[in-house]
XYZ file of C-alpha atoms in Angstrom:
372
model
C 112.554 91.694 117.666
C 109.929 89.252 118.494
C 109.020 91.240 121.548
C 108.580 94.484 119.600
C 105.557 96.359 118.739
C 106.878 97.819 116.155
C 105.381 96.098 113.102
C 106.173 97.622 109.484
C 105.648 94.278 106.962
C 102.584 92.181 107.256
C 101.214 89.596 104.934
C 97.144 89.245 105.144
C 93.884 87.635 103.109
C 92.009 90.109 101.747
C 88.343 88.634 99.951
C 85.229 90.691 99.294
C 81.650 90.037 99.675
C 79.381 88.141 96.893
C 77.374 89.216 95.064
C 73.634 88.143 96.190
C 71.320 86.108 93.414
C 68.578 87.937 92.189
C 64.854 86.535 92.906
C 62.364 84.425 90.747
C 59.328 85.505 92.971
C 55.871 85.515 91.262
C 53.103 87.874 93.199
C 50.731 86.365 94.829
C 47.709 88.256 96.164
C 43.649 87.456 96.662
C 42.121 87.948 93.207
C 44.901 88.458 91.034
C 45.271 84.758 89.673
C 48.106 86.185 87.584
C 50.007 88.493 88.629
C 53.730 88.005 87.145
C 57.161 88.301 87.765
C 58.038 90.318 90.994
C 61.441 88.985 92.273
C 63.973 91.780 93.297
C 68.059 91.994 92.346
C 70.385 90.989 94.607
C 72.480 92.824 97.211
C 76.140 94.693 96.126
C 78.849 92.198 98.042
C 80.991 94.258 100.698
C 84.099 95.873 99.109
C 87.579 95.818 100.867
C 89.117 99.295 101.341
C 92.469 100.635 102.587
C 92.250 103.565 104.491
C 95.037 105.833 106.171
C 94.790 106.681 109.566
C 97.277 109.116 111.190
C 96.848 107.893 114.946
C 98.618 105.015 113.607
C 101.799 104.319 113.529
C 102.542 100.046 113.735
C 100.830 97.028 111.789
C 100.576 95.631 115.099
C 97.244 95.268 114.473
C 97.008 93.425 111.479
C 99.680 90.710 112.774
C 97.123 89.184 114.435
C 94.271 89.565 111.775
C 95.217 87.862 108.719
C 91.799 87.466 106.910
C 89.489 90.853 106.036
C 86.439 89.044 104.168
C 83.583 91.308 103.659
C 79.991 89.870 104.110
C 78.148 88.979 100.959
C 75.160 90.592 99.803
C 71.602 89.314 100.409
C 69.317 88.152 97.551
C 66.410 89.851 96.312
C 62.862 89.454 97.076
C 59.522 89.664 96.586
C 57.667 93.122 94.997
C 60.923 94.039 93.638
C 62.614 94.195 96.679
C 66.278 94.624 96.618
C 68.754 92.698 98.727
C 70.469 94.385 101.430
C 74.214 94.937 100.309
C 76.881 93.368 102.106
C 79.050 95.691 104.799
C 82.303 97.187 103.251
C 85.426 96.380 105.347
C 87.794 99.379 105.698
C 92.000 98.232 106.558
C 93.431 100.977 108.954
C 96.739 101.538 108.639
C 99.809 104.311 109.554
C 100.264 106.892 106.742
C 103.116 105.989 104.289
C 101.903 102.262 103.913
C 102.316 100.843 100.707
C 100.342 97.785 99.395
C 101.965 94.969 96.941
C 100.002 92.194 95.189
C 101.540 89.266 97.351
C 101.558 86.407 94.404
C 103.164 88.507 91.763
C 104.946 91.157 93.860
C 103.191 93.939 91.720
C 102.697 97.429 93.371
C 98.915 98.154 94.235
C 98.609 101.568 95.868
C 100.251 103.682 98.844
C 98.228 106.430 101.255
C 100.276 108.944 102.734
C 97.467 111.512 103.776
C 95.032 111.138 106.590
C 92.039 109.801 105.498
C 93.208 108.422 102.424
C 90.998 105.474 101.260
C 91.677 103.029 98.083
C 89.425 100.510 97.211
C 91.415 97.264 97.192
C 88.681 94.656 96.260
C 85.582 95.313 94.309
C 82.280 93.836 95.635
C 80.203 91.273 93.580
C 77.631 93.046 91.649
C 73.953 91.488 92.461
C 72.095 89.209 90.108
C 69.100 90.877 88.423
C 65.302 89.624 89.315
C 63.054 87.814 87.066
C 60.977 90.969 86.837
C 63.749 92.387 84.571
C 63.178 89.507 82.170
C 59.640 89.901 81.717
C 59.192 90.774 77.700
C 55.520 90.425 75.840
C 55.885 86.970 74.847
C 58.182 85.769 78.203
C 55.829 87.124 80.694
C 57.093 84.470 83.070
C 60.594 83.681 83.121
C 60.981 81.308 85.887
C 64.731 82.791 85.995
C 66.844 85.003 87.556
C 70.477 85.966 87.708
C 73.364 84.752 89.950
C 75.380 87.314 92.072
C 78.729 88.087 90.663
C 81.544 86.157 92.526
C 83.244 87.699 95.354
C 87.586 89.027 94.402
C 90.233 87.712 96.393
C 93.693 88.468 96.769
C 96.921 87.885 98.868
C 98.415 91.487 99.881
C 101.773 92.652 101.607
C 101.496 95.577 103.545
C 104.682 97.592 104.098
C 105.168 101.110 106.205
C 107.606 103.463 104.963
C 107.907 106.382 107.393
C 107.308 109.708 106.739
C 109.862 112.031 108.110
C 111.233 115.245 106.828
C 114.980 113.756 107.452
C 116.120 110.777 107.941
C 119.374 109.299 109.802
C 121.968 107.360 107.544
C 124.850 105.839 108.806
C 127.070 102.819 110.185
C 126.639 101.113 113.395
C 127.542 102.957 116.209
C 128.197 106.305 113.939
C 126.072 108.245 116.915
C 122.385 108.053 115.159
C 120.730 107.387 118.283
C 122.549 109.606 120.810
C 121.578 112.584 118.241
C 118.086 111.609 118.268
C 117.599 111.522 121.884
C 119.675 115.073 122.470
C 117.677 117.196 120.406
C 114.763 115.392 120.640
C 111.927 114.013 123.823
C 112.819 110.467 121.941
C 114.195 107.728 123.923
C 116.220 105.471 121.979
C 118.409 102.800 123.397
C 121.629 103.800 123.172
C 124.879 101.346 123.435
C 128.493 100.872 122.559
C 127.821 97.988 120.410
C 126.731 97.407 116.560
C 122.781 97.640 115.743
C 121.599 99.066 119.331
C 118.663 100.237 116.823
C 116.504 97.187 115.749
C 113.381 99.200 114.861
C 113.196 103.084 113.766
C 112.125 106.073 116.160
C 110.720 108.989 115.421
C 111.628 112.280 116.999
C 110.338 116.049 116.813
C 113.085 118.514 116.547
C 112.303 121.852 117.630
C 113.671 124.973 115.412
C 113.328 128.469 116.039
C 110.376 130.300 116.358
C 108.179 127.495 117.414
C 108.820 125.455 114.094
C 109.853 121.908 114.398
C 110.032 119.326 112.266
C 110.327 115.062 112.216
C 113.444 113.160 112.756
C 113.482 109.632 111.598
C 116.662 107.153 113.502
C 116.726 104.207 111.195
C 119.360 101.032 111.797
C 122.919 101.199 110.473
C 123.378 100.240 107.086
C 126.586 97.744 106.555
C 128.327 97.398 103.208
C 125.961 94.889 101.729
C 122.757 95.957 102.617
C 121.221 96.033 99.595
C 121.863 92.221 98.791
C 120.453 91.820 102.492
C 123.527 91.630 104.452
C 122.538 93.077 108.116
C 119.378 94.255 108.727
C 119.784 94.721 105.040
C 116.169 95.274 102.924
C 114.019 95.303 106.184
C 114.311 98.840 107.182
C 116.028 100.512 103.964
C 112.727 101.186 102.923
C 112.170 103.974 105.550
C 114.952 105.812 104.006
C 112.839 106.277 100.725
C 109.985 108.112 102.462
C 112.429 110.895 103.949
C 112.746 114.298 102.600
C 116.096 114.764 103.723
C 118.954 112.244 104.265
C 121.661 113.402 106.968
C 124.558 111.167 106.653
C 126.220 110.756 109.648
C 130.043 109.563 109.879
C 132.280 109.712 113.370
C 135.372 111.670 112.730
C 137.530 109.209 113.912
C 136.261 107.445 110.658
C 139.565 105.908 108.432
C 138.183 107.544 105.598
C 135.235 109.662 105.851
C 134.877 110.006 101.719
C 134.761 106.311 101.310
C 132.501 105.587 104.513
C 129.988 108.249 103.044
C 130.624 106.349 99.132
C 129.633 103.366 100.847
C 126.508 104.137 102.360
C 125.453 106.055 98.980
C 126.201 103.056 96.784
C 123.952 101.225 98.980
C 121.379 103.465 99.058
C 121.442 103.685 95.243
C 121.567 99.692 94.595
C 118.526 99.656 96.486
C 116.682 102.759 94.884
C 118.408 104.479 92.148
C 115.483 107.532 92.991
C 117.306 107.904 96.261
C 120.126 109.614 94.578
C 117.867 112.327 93.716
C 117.082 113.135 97.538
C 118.576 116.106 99.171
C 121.449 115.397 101.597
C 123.634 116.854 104.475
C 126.759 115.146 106.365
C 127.468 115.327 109.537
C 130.570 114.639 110.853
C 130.126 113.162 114.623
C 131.961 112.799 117.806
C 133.923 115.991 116.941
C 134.818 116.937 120.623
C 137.770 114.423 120.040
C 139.253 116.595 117.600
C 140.592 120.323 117.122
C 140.253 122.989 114.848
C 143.418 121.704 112.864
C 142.018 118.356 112.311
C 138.500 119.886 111.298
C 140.611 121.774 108.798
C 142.395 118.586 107.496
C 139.212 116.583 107.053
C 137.378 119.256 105.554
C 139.722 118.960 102.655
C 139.138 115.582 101.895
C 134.900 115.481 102.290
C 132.487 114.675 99.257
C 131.847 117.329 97.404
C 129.024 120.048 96.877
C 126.997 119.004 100.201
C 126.951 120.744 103.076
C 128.561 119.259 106.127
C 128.824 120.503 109.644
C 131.158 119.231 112.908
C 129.022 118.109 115.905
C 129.042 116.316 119.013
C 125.823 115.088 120.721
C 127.441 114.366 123.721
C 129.247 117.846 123.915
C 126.447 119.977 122.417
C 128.549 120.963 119.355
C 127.353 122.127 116.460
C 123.638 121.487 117.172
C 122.620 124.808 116.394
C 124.587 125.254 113.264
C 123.104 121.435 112.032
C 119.565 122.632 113.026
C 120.233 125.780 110.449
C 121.504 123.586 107.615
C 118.629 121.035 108.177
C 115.880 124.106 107.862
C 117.331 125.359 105.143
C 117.688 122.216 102.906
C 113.866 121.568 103.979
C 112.918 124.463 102.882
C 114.666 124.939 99.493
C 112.974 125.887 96.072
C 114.214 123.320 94.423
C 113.539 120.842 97.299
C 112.419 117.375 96.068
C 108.973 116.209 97.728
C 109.176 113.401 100.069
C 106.076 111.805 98.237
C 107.664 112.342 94.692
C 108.887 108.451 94.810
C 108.363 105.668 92.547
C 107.729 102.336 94.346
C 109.045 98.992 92.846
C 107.739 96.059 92.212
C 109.134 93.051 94.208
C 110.370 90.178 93.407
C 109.217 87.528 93.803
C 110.620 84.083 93.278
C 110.635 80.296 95.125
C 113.567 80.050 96.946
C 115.730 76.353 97.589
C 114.538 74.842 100.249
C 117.337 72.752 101.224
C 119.438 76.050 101.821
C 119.996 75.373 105.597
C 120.420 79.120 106.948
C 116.625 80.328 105.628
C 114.461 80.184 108.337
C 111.125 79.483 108.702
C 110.780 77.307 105.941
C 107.389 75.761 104.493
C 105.972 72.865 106.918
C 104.639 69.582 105.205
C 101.856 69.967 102.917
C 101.810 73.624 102.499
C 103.167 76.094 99.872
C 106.895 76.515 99.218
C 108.218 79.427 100.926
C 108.840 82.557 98.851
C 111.866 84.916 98.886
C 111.016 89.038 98.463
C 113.233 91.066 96.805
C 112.937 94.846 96.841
């Protein structure tokens, strides 16, 4: 993992600009002995925005920039001039990125349309000039107001993908191999547990020049939810999918209690995620005949549709294809964006627990644990 560019949690140091002071300028000119208050407000400090951008698709880019500070604003000067205003900063990041308040684990904002922009951090307001204070009997205050002090604010930026379904399943249930036969995608593919450290993304052509997105996220284990795994770190992708397809090998033990697994999970993490359309797919079907279908089928969960494939074999593509398009496309279909985000929690955790890594070096702040 340390050698991926795939980046989807980054903590940063976000601080806007300050407002500048406002001016206690008196005119001067030849031949006016007296000619009063003239000083100009202060510049509007820089705010911090959050914008999507959809020729994004990593925090990469943020790992390395921890600190957005916009520049303060300038004070005022003379003949009522105002200051210049400080430059707004603007965050780029991948649509489907969703913003928490670092220090209490409170839920900010998300952007899941190009071009999306949220203002994160407001701008100090600039300090008015003493020619605002002039009255008939002050006609010349010597004063002037300060800027208004700059907001700062510890964020956590997460990416949730956006697909239209999304691949649920046990290690080595045949995720990956369906990704890369019916789509260009190139996952690795291996005969051991978690191959898939870090989701890909796949297009899946359908009929009639429709297509839609494919989303390969890492096996879930019983346990997940408390962390066990790759636990928390990528079960978030599975919120933003329209579709889950549950994928289970048919030489499973018990294909109703694999699948009862992977819901509970799923649930324990976000009880919304029961709400989500789903289809199973029973893999690695070429080992078995029609008579075994026919046995199996008796004993799947009920009321969702399920289909018999084989990625390696080419079975049943077409027929999943179908069932996928249709479920997408559904009147009663629930919108991928429909979701409510949780706060997380956040609390100290002990630091003389010897298998958390990364723990606080001397001097600094205790270490925090995230839960989701």
């Amino acid at each position: 993992m340390a050698d991926s560019n795939f980046v989807d949690y980054v903590k940063i140091y976000c601080c806007s600009g300050k407002g500048g002071k406002g001016s206690s300028h008196f005119r001067r000119a030849k031949y006016i002995p007296k000619g009063g208050p003239d000083g100009g407000d202060g510049g509007r400090g820089g705010h911090v925005f959050l914008r999507a951008n959809r020729n994004l698709w990593t925090l990469l880019h943020l790992k390395y920039e921890r600190h957005i500070i916009a520049t303060p604003g300038e004070g005022g000067s003379n003949k009522g001039s105002t200051g210049k205003s400080g430059e707004d900063r603007y965050i780029d990041v991948p649509c489907g990125t969703v913003v928490y308040d670092a220090d209490t684990g409170d839920f900010i904002c998300d952007v899941t349309e190009d071009g999306q922009t949220v203002r994160l951090l407001k701008g100090g307001k600039g300090g008015w000039g003493n020619i605002h204070f002039k009255t008939s009997t002050n006609q010349a205050p010597r004063y002037a107001q300060p800027g208004e002090p700059s907001e700062e604010r510890n964020i956590i930026l997460q990416l949730k993908l956006l697909a239209d379904v999304g691949l649920v399943g046990l290690p080595n249930a045949g995720k990956s191999t369906l990704l890369s036969v019916i789509t260009t995608a190139k996952p690795k593919i291996a005969n051991y547990p978690f191959t898939t450290l870090e989701p890909n993304l796949g297009i899946v052509k359908y009929r009639d020049n429709r297509s839609f997105i494919m989303a390969d996220i890492p096996g879930i284990i019983e346990g997940a939810s408390e962390g066990r795994g790759l636990g928390l770190r990528f079960l978030r992708h599975i919120e933003r999918n329209s579709l889950l397809l549950f994928m289970i090998p048919a030489d499973s033990g018990d294909i109703k209690k694999e699948y009862e697994i992977l819901n509970s999970e799923l649930e324990k993490y976000n009880p919304d995620l029961a709400e989500k359309s789903r289809v199973l797919a029973i893999t690695k079907s070429d080992l078995t005949d029609e008579e075994l279908k026919n046995a199996l089928s008796r004993n799947l969960p009920e009321n969702i549709p399920h289909v018999f494939i084989s990625s390696v074999a080419g079975q049943g593509l077409d027929a999943l294809k179908d069932i996928l398009w249709t479920e997408l496309n559904r009147e009663t279909f629930q919108d991928k964006e429909k979701i409510v985000h949780k706060n997380m929690g956040i609390k100290p955790f002990d630091s003389q627990d010897d298998n958390i890594e990364g723990r606080a070096s001397a001097g600094s702040e205790p270490d925090m644990e995230y839960e989701w």
